[in-house]
Structure formats: C-alpha cells, structure tokens
Amino acid sequence: MAAKASGNAASAYTINLENFSKRLQALYSHWSKYKDDLWGGSNVLAVATPPPSEDLRYLKSSALNIWLIGYEFPDTVMVFTKKEIHFLCSQKKVSLLDVVKKTAKDAVKVQVVMHVKGKNNDGASLIEEIFRAVRSEYDTPVIGHIAKEAPEGNFLEMWDEKLKSANFQLADVTNGFSDLFAVKDTAEVTNIKKAAYLTSSVMKHFVVPKLEKTIDEEKKVTHFSLMDETEKVILEPAKIKVKLKADNVDICYPPIFQSGGVFDLKPSASSNDDSLFYDSMSVIICAIGSRYNSYCSNVARTFLIDANSVQSKAYEVLLKAHEAAIGALKPGNKASDAYLAAMSVVESEAPEFAPNLTRSAGTGIGLEFRESSLVLNGKNERILKTGMVFNVSLGLQNVQTEMKDPKTEKFSVLLADTVIVGETSPEVVTSTSSKAVKDVAYSFNEGEEEEEVEELSKVNAALPNAAKATLRSVNHEVSKEELRRQHQAALARQKNEETARRLAGRGAEGSNNGLSRPSGDLVAYKNVNDLPQPRDLMIQVDQKHEAVLLPVYGKMVPFHIATVKSVTSQQDTNRTCYIRIIFSVPGAPFSQHDQNLQKFHDSIYVKEVSFRSKDPRHISEIVQAIKTLRRQVASRESEKAERATLVTQEKLQLSGAKFKPIRLSDLWIRPVFGGRGRKLSGTLEAHSNGFRYSTSRSDERVDIMFANVKHAFFQPAEKEMITLVHFHLHNHIMVGNKKTKDVQFYVEVMDVVQTIGGGKRSAYDPDEIEEEQRERDRKNKISMDFQNFVNRVNDLWGQPQFKSFDLEFDQPLRELGFHGVPHKSSAFIVPTSSCLVELIETPFVVITLAEIEIVNLERVGLGQKNFDMTIVFKDFKRDVMRIDSIPQSSLDGIKEWLDTTDLKYYESRLNLNWRQILKTITDDPKQFIDDGGWEFLNLEASDSDSDHSQESDQGYEPSDAQSESVSEDDDEDSESLVESEDDEEDESVDGSEEDEGKTWEELEREASNADKEKGNESDSEEERKRRKMKTFGKSRPPERRPGGGGSLAKKARFR
C-alpha cells in the first residue's frame, strides 16, 4: 500500500506505508532485543542526515531514511523514543511525512511529532523543544547516535554541538543499525537482484565486447575513457536492452579499469589516464558496481591475454578459492569461514600465492556498498543468516613473474560477485557474467606464430642443406603432431584413473531388462446382454468392444482382441478357405509377459482355432478386420505404456499481461504430430518457466520446460534449406503419440520452385535477379528473427532463477564439421562447444561431449578412402555410437578437434566388437584396470611390442557388419522434410504378424518328420546337420577355430 503525500509540493512522491509499518516494527523490536549488546544501552536514538552532495557517499543516516521511508531526507533530524518519533525538517518534508502518523501509531503505538524548520529559522528553539520532550520521558536518557558521521552544514553542526553540550550520556549505535540492515527482506532482495542483473549485463554485453573489439582492432584507448563509456551505459540501461528505468539506476562507484602492471585491489581504486595495455602476457582487471533504488551490487573480472603458466595457475587457483568462499556462505556458518575456506584452497593448491591473497574475501552489501560489520576476514565471528547479501571479492595482489618488462613483471587478479545467503545454498546473482577460464583467457598470437613458421619454412626451402640443418637446430619448437601426441598421452593417464575410480565405485547394478508392461484386466463384455445378435453363426469382429466372436458348438464365444496372437488364411484347390487364429497362452515360446496370463495360469487356455468356409471374400474381410483392430489396440496400448514411463514435468507458467512471451511464428515441428490431416505451422513461445509450441488445432500443443532442456541449439541456414532451433532434453516427452528426447522447430528459407519450360535463363535476366534477391532477403529476415528470439531467450536464461540450469543456445561450428554415416544415410556432422550434433537428417544425432569416455578411430592407415569413428560412453551399459564412412581427408581435423576438447582418442586398423569388449570390462573391471585400462587400444604400443601383438589380435574379432547399437536418443521415428511415415507403424505390425505362427506346410512337414523319427530312433549325420541349420535359421552356425576344437570364441583379453 502506497500513500501519496498531501499538498502540491510533494505530490510526486509516495511512501509505501506497508513497508514503513513492517520496518518500523523491526527497528523497535531489534532495538529492544539487543539494547545492551548492539545499541549501547541507549533508550533514545538520534539520527541526523547531512545536506545533499554531488559526491558518492554511503552513510548510515541516509541508509536509515531510505530503508524506513523510501527516500533520503537531507538536513533532517530524527529522534526515536519509546513513546514518540520526532522529525525536525522543512515544511515540504513534513507534508510528505504526515501520512505516517497513523501507521506509526498502529504499528508500534508511538506518537509522530513534526517540528517545522522555516527558511529563516536556525532551528535552535526546535532542538531545545526535542530535548525537553526527551527529558520529560527519561530522567537520565542515554542517546544513541552514529559517532563516525561528522556533521555537515550549519544546521547539523549546531545540532551536534547542542547534543554534546546537553549533558546527555551518548552511545554509538553504528553496530545496531548495521545488524538491523544486514538481513534483507523480500523487497530489498528484489532490488539487489535487479541491480545485479544490470551490473552483470553491462559486463557481459558491453565491457567484454568493447575490450575484445579494442584488442582485436589494436585501438588505443585509456582506462579513463573506458570508465566514462561504461558509466554512461550503466546510467542508460536501454543501451544494452535492460528494461530498468534510468531514474532508479545509479553507479556504486566509477567503473574501474586497470592494466599495465599498476593494480590496486582496494574498493577505493580508480581508473587512471594510462592506455589499456593488451600485449602478450598482460592482465586487465575490470570492476563495476551499480545501484537500483539505492541498493548496491558489484562484479569484478580479470582478463588474461596470452597468459603464461604462472598467470594461468594464479587465476585458476583464485577461481577455486573464490568458489570455496561463496560455498561457505550458508546460514549458521561464521563470516570468517568464507575467508578461511579460500585461504585453505590457496595454501593447498599453490602455497606460493598465499602471501599475495587479499586480507578479506569481501564485505556485506546493500544500501551501503561496504557494510563494515560484515567483513569476510579470518576474525569475524558473526553468524550468517538467510537474507544476508555479500560482495565476495577476492584477489591476488602483485604476483611476481620472471619478466623484465615493468608492465608485465607484476600482475594482480581479482574476482568479485554479489551473493545472497539462501536457506540451503548461496545464490550468485551476478553469474550472468562468466568467470570461467575459457571465457576470460584470450590468445591472439596463434596466427602470428603460424605465419612465422610458414615464413621460416620458406626460408629453409631456399637455403642449401647446411643452412637448413643450422636453422632446424635453432628452431626448437615442437611440431603440432608431437604436441598432440604428448597431450593425448597425458589424457590417457587421466582417463584410466577416472575410469578406475568410476568402476570401483559403481558396484553391482541390477538390470532393468525384461520388465513386463502392466495392463488391466481384459474384459470385452461386462454383461451377457451386451453381446451383439448372432448372424448365422458367422465370425464377427466387434469394433466397439474390441472383441472377436467365434462360433463354438453353436454359441458365439467372445475373445478380447488382445488375446489374439496372429491370424492367417489359406485357400486350397477346391476353393475352400481356412482361417486360423492363434492365441497368446502362458508358457508359449516368445510370448509376451502379460499380467492376465500370469493371473490365471492354472486355467485351461484355447491355443488356436481353425474354421473352414466356402466364402473366400468373407474370410478375407474377417482377417483384415482382425488385423486392423489388433493394430489399433496395440498402438493405443503402446502409447499408453510410453506415457506411463514419462517423468512428470512441472506445469508451464504462462507469462502474464505485464510480461509478454517471447514469440517466434510460422514454425514447423519435428517429430511431426500424428494424424493424416493437413500439416499446420505453429508458434513457439517462451514463458516464465518453459516453451510452448501450438498450432491452430487445439490438440497440437507441446510444452518444454526449461528444467528439462539439456542442450539448446540454433543453426542458421548456410548450405541447408532450413533455419532451426533444436532442444535435446533430459527426459522424454510426448509429441503427438511419439516419445522423444529431441524436439526441433524450423522454417524452410527457400520455396521449392519448379521452372516451367525447362529452358536455361540468362544470368542477366532481371526477373531471375529479382527472384534471387527476394530469396536472400527472406533468408536474412528469417535468420534475424531466429537470432532475436535466441538472444532474448538467452537473456531470460541469464536471470538468477535459471542459473542452475546452465542453459545457453549453442551454435554448431561448421568449419569443424565432417561428413559421415551415423545411421543409414550420409550426413554433415558438426561439433558445438559441448556436443557433437547432426540436426538436419533424422534420426537426429546429439552426443554430449561430457558423457564420452573415449573415441576410437577405426580402419585407419590401410590406404582406404574412408574410416569409422566409434564413440564409447562413460556409461558402459549404453551401446557405442558409430559414425561410418568418414572421408580420410577429415582425419587430421577430427584429431585436432578431439585433442582441443580434451577427449582421448585411439586408432585401430580394424573394426572392433564393442559389445563383447564392454561386457568384458563390466564383468571384470579390476582385471581391465590391471591390464592397463584403455591402453590395449594404443596402436603405437601394440606395434612396438611384437611379443604381445598376436595375442592381442586374437582377443578381438573385426566386425564387418554395421553396428546395430544405437543410443536411446536415436530410437525415434525417422522422417524427412518432405516425406511422411504415418504408414510405417502399419507396415511393421503387419510384418510382425506374418512372421508369427507356423504355416500349414510347416505343420505337415513336422508331422511327417515325427513319423519318420518313430521308425528310426538314430538320427543320421545329415539329419542332425539339417536340424542344426534349422535351429540357427538364416545365420551361420558357430565356426570352429583351427586347432581349438569346437569351442566358441574366447573372451576378449587386455594387455
């Protein structure tokens, strides 16, 4: 509830009476509870606010004004007693404060007394009037005041002089106000979050791009000019598309930029007039603080340019220490725990940096930028509480290097974030601005080094052999291949250690295979009266009750369609037709696990029935009707079972009228919705906690929660016909009647046009030029629309409530892409920063790099044009992913990419039987580790060790056939942009029905064979061979190993 001030003078201001009431109660309650501990035993509080100033300053008196009333009241004296509150100020302020009288009376039962100071009145008589009121209430009053705030201006100097000469006992109440302001309420936290969002957005969307552009273009700019430009952006948030009113925004301090070896990590530091120094091995520190409704936030980042090993190590250690300090900010911990946690990390990781660590890990922050009673040093015993807010600022000051350049011989690193102490864990509200090493470490000399190597090679080519040898001896640089080999060796050791730890901690894991699908009781008719009227004892199919009625001994007996296993028909030479129906019964081979069969396992079942008819047309219709009904029921039950396995998602919270959803229109979806009607485009909207895609049909709607998004991709059309956004999910969702983990929304950037006439048009044909221009404009517009949508969603995901999801749209890096066959057709596979993806052809490929154990490059080095890539996942129960037929020309690029992403790869000359290998590992992980882990794949080691090469070759069998293993994400229905596979399910069900049951010829053949066996007890060798072949079907029987008898292949062995 906000109340407007009376009178025209203060009509622009309103006081939030609800906040005033709540905080006035908090003040009196805290004062009463901690009177002797924090308030110096005072029974009167006197707070004087100085006149306005252009300087940035943080005063307890001003903080009290803003906290209690919502505005700063300069040249004002407030005196609090147990019965009265006195305000001594000008007439305008009194007019504004009149509205709080009733609220104060209701909240804490005190009387508000106004003392109006006129323009020509020095206020002396009014001060004496307040003193008389205090003496009338207390015989020996103890007046609490803020001792460290020096009086400013004539009025406050006179107030201070009279207060000290009035024979009152004075007490300093600074600690009381500090403790009162330490725990923030909901409204205060909201203001701090808005300030933090502005601060981190300025760092991310202005400072970082500005520095990158300056360094890339080698511009000369001063620290002061950077400070000035950054300050203007803070004061005008609209410049970086932050929707906060400029009137409510201010800076906490002038932005700080430091480089060139001169660093000051104190909050009072300032930007000098030196030029930004960004040569090799330079360090740039930037700190920004902004305020929203007078509440402060702060962020500081360090940027490394071509860092050396000392600088990299210093930053990595500081990053760990900073995270440790933040992690210690939990309710019940001491303030000192944060600094001690940071110090512990530095002393254990890099003790040589301990003397350079700053003496504190930050301070409390709120209405004041630096709350002195909440300093995070090693001595502060204050207990942390939920709602406290800290500026966690940690740095290493003046670290010495071996460089002789004065601008690089010393460097400092600094990190700062605004952190709220939550109920269970701290919340970093400035996390939008990344501090990860990959985002702050820049390398600008790679191109120059390559150019130098090229120039040197040219010189070598032009010189005689002796000169070449001399230059080679001078150039001690290691080749790129050698560096990669060394890095891969280190990765191999690291990977084997990780695998050993994971396998040791896994233990026995139960298999979830063979779980039966639950189903309800099969009831076709609940009542005899529901049976349809018989028609001449003919077979009937009741679509409504999902039943087949068969004539048995003159009665129509119903069978639920779910009990029918298969149905076939046959016609003999006499035009007599036979129909054979086989039912599911317990104990039959390959029978489905059905609870109904288990429930009545003691009952007598009908296994099959056969009928003869002279009407082939009727038999054909009945067979088709039974198959159709069975297919429909099976499809429905399958969808029901898939839905039953879905993880329950939270409900989508639609954006209200105040915040319109982020919208992208005219999109198509993959996988497509079911149904045979005309496909419709739809709209994708980003709401409060997720996306919603919908078309004009009410039943075509998909909700994707932000919490369920594992990866998000944006791929503009370059050499493809579509621009798309793609979401790879943690848990499956249903799109129509399809269960999927991948959902894609796309637009075709070009219309499919067929030229009538077929004649080749001139390159200068104005119509063709105009048509091409239209296509380019359409493509650019679509890309811009998608880019704007992605940027706005990224900004939404950057808000504090979504930080734990770690979401951001990733864009495929086409220059690193390669062609291969992940499934059945060739596709262009592209890496992103966190995945390996193929998003054009279906089924989609989305492989998370963090889930990869190793990569094996197979069929390498045999002079072939192509090779294969096998990806082994950390979850050994998951099948490997194969990408076949990759051109040999892509080998070096793939190796380089794998190496730079810290993925260990091996090379082999043959395809390996990975199912058998993974089974061997999971069966005996200890033996796997003892035999050297993954080093059995090391081609170089196996080549150099001839004694073991033969044994190793016998351990594995090359797999000629394409691997049948596909990850769970790839089991979706495959479909192209122009083809629909709505009939695919029909074909698969029909095919499965034709394979079930035995034909009449097979039954007759088995009967005759049985008769023969009765007459001849001993099978001949040829008969045993024939039966053996029948058992194996079309596959070959197991081959005998030479000299090894008839045993099967041995288990894979590891060296």
XYZ file of C-alpha atoms in Angstrom, residues 371-704:
334
model
C 28.879 -2.859 5.480
C 31.837 -2.725 7.844
C 30.386 -5.099 10.458
C 30.087 -7.882 7.870
C 33.689 -8.058 6.673
C 34.619 -11.558 5.455
C 38.027 -11.815 7.113
C 39.546 -14.534 9.271
C 38.493 -12.959 12.576
C 34.800 -12.052 12.140
C 32.703 -14.344 14.376
C 29.325 -13.030 13.178
C 26.847 -15.834 12.424
C 25.445 -15.784 8.890
C 21.658 -15.646 8.412
C 19.353 -16.253 5.471
C 18.803 -12.981 3.583
C 22.261 -11.510 4.142
C 23.962 -10.237 0.983
C 27.715 -10.120 0.369
C 30.098 -8.694 -2.160
C 32.506 -11.657 -2.299
C 35.698 -10.011 -3.552
C 38.953 -11.967 -3.580
C 42.248 -11.269 -5.288
C 45.965 -11.994 -5.556
C 47.933 -8.737 -5.332
C 51.265 -8.041 -7.087
C 52.335 -11.561 -8.022
C 55.934 -11.502 -9.246
C 56.926 -13.040 -12.602
C 60.306 -13.574 -14.284
C 59.554 -10.979 -16.961
C 61.734 -7.853 -17.020
C 59.197 -5.572 -18.667
C 57.828 -3.283 -15.906
C 54.329 -3.708 -17.344
C 54.384 -7.491 -17.013
C 56.853 -8.191 -14.194
C 53.999 -7.931 -11.661
C 50.367 -8.732 -12.097
C 47.218 -8.990 -9.988
C 43.991 -10.958 -10.423
C 40.607 -10.083 -8.924
C 37.166 -11.691 -8.841
C 34.010 -10.309 -7.239
C 30.366 -11.386 -7.238
C 27.201 -10.379 -5.411
C 25.938 -13.331 -3.370
C 22.709 -13.818 -1.389
C 22.752 -16.248 1.542
C 19.901 -18.662 0.780
C 18.137 -21.113 3.076
C 20.192 -24.053 1.847
C 22.833 -22.676 -0.528
C 24.207 -19.287 -1.648
C 22.784 -17.618 -4.760
C 25.240 -15.804 -7.049
C 23.111 -13.080 -8.637
C 25.871 -11.788 -10.942
C 26.558 -15.176 -12.524
C 25.386 -13.936 -15.946
C 28.909 -12.587 -16.359
C 31.063 -15.689 -16.743
C 34.359 -16.043 -14.899
C 35.277 -19.456 -16.366
C 38.820 -19.694 -17.685
C 37.638 -20.313 -21.241
C 35.670 -17.036 -21.175
C 38.348 -14.735 -19.728
C 41.590 -16.122 -21.212
C 42.365 -14.814 -24.698
C 45.038 -15.913 -27.155
C 45.807 -13.531 -30.016
C 49.249 -14.758 -31.125
C 48.350 -18.126 -32.666
C 48.004 -16.694 -36.143
C 51.298 -14.804 -35.868
C 53.137 -17.951 -34.748
C 51.758 -19.894 -37.705
C 52.835 -17.130 -40.057
C 56.349 -17.198 -38.560
C 56.550 -20.978 -39.045
C 55.410 -20.617 -42.667
C 57.978 -17.883 -43.346
C 60.692 -19.985 -41.727
C 59.788 -22.987 -43.879
C 60.008 -20.817 -46.997
C 63.486 -19.622 -45.971
C 64.550 -23.222 -45.324
C 63.408 -24.250 -48.775
C 65.524 -21.540 -50.396
C 68.741 -22.337 -48.497
C 71.283 -25.124 -49.075
C 71.283 -28.225 -46.892
C 73.838 -26.971 -44.398
C 71.873 -23.822 -43.805
C 68.720 -25.871 -43.405
C 70.354 -28.005 -40.750
C 71.530 -24.916 -38.901
C 68.076 -23.352 -38.916
C 66.467 -26.609 -37.789
C 68.826 -26.757 -34.848
C 67.974 -23.177 -33.939
C 64.229 -23.758 -34.132
C 63.444 -25.786 -31.019
C 59.675 -25.549 -31.427
C 57.889 -28.882 -31.162
C 55.683 -29.874 -34.081
C 51.924 -29.751 -33.723
C 51.674 -33.533 -34.123
C 54.216 -34.075 -31.329
C 52.352 -31.678 -29.016
C 49.137 -33.523 -29.748
C 50.787 -36.869 -29.031
C 52.101 -35.612 -25.690
C 48.708 -34.214 -24.733
C 46.987 -37.482 -25.693
C 49.444 -39.435 -23.528
C 48.561 -37.225 -20.560
C 44.860 -37.654 -21.329
C 45.314 -41.445 -21.437
C 46.736 -41.484 -17.909
C 43.984 -39.183 -16.671
C 41.243 -41.183 -18.425
C 42.443 -44.507 -16.988
C 42.465 -43.019 -13.470
C 38.935 -41.639 -13.916
C 37.658 -44.949 -15.306
C 39.240 -46.888 -12.441
C 37.596 -44.632 -9.861
C 34.225 -44.857 -11.573
C 34.313 -48.631 -11.984
C 35.472 -49.103 -8.389
C 32.578 -47.050 -7.057
C 29.883 -48.475 -9.291
C 29.259 -51.833 -7.584
C 26.632 -54.275 -8.756
C 23.929 -52.662 -10.782
C 20.718 -54.503 -11.405
C 19.393 -54.901 -14.887
C 16.041 -53.480 -15.737
C 15.525 -55.626 -18.784
C 12.503 -57.814 -19.158
C 10.109 -55.707 -17.153
C 6.587 -56.606 -18.126
C 4.221 -53.946 -19.257
C 1.381 -53.606 -16.780
C -2.067 -53.921 -18.234
C -5.575 -54.022 -16.870
C -7.968 -56.954 -16.847
C -9.129 -57.930 -20.337
C -12.896 -57.531 -20.308
C -14.696 -57.461 -23.645
C -18.289 -57.530 -22.319
C -19.290 -56.767 -18.746
C -22.734 -58.295 -19.255
C -24.147 -61.094 -21.405
C -26.758 -58.676 -22.684
C -24.004 -56.590 -24.288
C -23.249 -59.345 -26.800
C -24.373 -58.430 -30.332
C -27.053 -60.506 -32.008
C -25.538 -63.545 -33.814
C -25.712 -63.707 -37.595
C -25.943 -67.324 -38.769
C -23.045 -68.405 -36.541
C -20.527 -66.439 -38.579
C -17.254 -64.977 -37.262
C -17.854 -61.377 -36.211
C -15.500 -58.508 -35.274
C -16.956 -56.079 -32.706
C -15.001 -52.848 -33.138
C -16.772 -51.085 -30.260
C -15.953 -53.705 -27.620
C -12.624 -54.699 -29.211
C -13.603 -58.356 -29.439
C -13.776 -61.228 -31.922
C -16.872 -63.504 -31.666
C -16.255 -67.093 -32.763
C -18.925 -69.804 -33.222
C -18.094 -72.710 -30.873
C -20.581 -75.588 -30.534
C -23.452 -73.448 -31.700
C -22.676 -70.495 -29.387
C -20.968 -67.175 -30.092
C -17.931 -67.037 -27.782
C -16.180 -63.627 -27.415
C -12.386 -63.277 -27.303
C -10.742 -59.945 -26.486
C -8.575 -58.778 -29.390
C -5.534 -58.501 -27.053
C -5.570 -62.289 -26.635
C -5.146 -62.840 -30.395
C -1.517 -63.507 -31.269
C -1.892 -63.874 -35.052
C -4.452 -64.647 -37.731
C -3.858 -66.225 -41.152
C -5.958 -67.520 -44.033
C -5.366 -70.084 -46.765
C -7.252 -71.335 -49.812
C -6.936 -74.848 -51.251
C -7.549 -76.082 -54.795
C -11.246 -76.712 -54.129
C -11.877 -73.006 -53.356
C -12.283 -73.933 -49.725
C -10.873 -71.262 -47.403
C -9.374 -71.811 -43.966
C -8.872 -69.202 -41.255
C -6.502 -69.939 -38.383
C -6.408 -67.845 -35.210
C -3.562 -68.350 -32.707
C -3.991 -67.029 -29.154
C -1.451 -65.940 -26.531
C -1.138 -68.612 -23.833
C 1.202 -68.952 -20.836
C 4.363 -70.967 -21.398
C 4.473 -70.432 -25.158
C 7.916 -69.503 -26.532
C 8.436 -65.775 -27.186
C 5.073 -64.997 -25.556
C 4.680 -61.525 -24.118
C 4.654 -61.077 -20.345
C 1.016 -60.366 -19.653
C -0.382 -59.989 -16.152
C -3.655 -61.578 -17.264
C -1.826 -64.751 -18.324
C 0.071 -64.829 -15.024
C -3.091 -64.160 -13.052
C -4.977 -67.207 -14.438
C -2.018 -69.515 -15.076
C -3.924 -72.535 -13.694
C -6.779 -72.125 -16.169
C -7.250 -74.068 -19.399
C -6.488 -71.953 -22.490
C -7.505 -72.239 -26.124
C -4.250 -72.154 -28.056
C -5.646 -71.924 -31.585
C -8.817 -72.378 -33.587
C -9.395 -73.069 -37.280
C -12.516 -72.546 -39.355
C -13.430 -73.613 -42.880
C -15.578 -71.572 -45.233
C -16.785 -71.582 -48.831
C -16.837 -67.767 -48.924
C -13.259 -66.512 -49.573
C -14.400 -62.894 -49.621
C -15.846 -63.110 -46.114
C -12.707 -64.830 -44.801
C -10.528 -62.113 -46.330
C -12.650 -59.349 -44.772
C -12.556 -61.017 -41.336
C -8.759 -61.432 -41.429
C -8.304 -57.801 -42.440
C -10.746 -56.586 -39.759
C -8.995 -58.589 -37.011
C -5.561 -57.308 -38.078
C -6.779 -53.719 -38.227
C -8.418 -53.880 -34.806
C -5.400 -55.601 -33.284
C -3.114 -52.958 -34.752
C -5.232 -50.120 -33.346
C -5.350 -51.635 -29.848
C -1.625 -52.412 -29.907
C -0.854 -48.829 -30.947
C -3.050 -47.425 -28.195
C -1.547 -49.673 -25.516
C 1.964 -48.886 -26.727
C 1.330 -45.147 -26.456
C -0.219 -45.641 -23.003
C 2.827 -47.625 -21.873
C 5.190 -44.977 -23.205
C 3.294 -42.229 -21.405
C 3.447 -44.267 -18.191
C 7.257 -44.217 -18.334
C 7.461 -40.435 -18.776
C 8.919 -38.344 -15.956
C 6.333 -35.984 -14.508
C 7.076 -32.425 -15.623
C 6.251 -29.241 -13.796
C 3.334 -27.208 -15.088
C 4.003 -24.424 -17.567
C 3.541 -20.975 -16.029
C 2.187 -18.689 -18.741
C 3.518 -15.138 -18.916
C 1.056 -12.558 -17.675
C -0.124 -9.444 -19.430
C 2.745 -7.458 -17.914
C 5.478 -9.626 -19.451
C 4.586 -10.792 -22.940
C 6.038 -14.159 -24.006
C 8.959 -14.213 -26.429
C 7.402 -15.416 -29.683
C 8.601 -16.978 -32.951
C 5.912 -17.628 -35.560
C 5.309 -19.829 -38.620
C 7.434 -22.766 -37.473
C 7.229 -26.454 -38.296
C 7.971 -29.116 -35.719
C 9.892 -32.388 -35.833
C 8.833 -35.032 -34.956
C 5.515 -34.140 -36.548
C 2.157 -34.571 -34.879
C 0.230 -37.717 -35.781
C -2.867 -37.827 -37.954
C -3.460 -37.791 -41.663
C -4.819 -34.276 -41.964
C -3.029 -31.350 -43.497
C 0.046 -30.343 -41.515
C -0.087 -26.845 -39.982
C 2.674 -24.464 -38.918
C 2.648 -23.136 -35.374
C 4.109 -20.602 -32.953
C 6.845 -21.126 -30.360
C 6.559 -19.012 -27.197
C 8.947 -18.669 -24.252
C 7.006 -18.241 -20.996
C 8.038 -17.947 -17.343
C 9.452 -21.459 -16.942
C 9.297 -23.105 -20.359
C 8.381 -23.094 -24.051
C 5.018 -23.797 -25.645
C 4.525 -24.718 -29.303
C 0.983 -24.737 -30.618
C -0.891 -24.729 -33.911
C -4.451 -23.658 -34.665
C -5.603 -27.171 -33.713
C -6.351 -27.484 -30.019
C -4.808 -30.964 -29.709
C -1.494 -29.971 -31.324
C 0.461 -28.489 -28.432
C 3.864 -29.240 -26.878
C 5.266 -27.826 -23.621
C 9.028 -27.937 -22.988
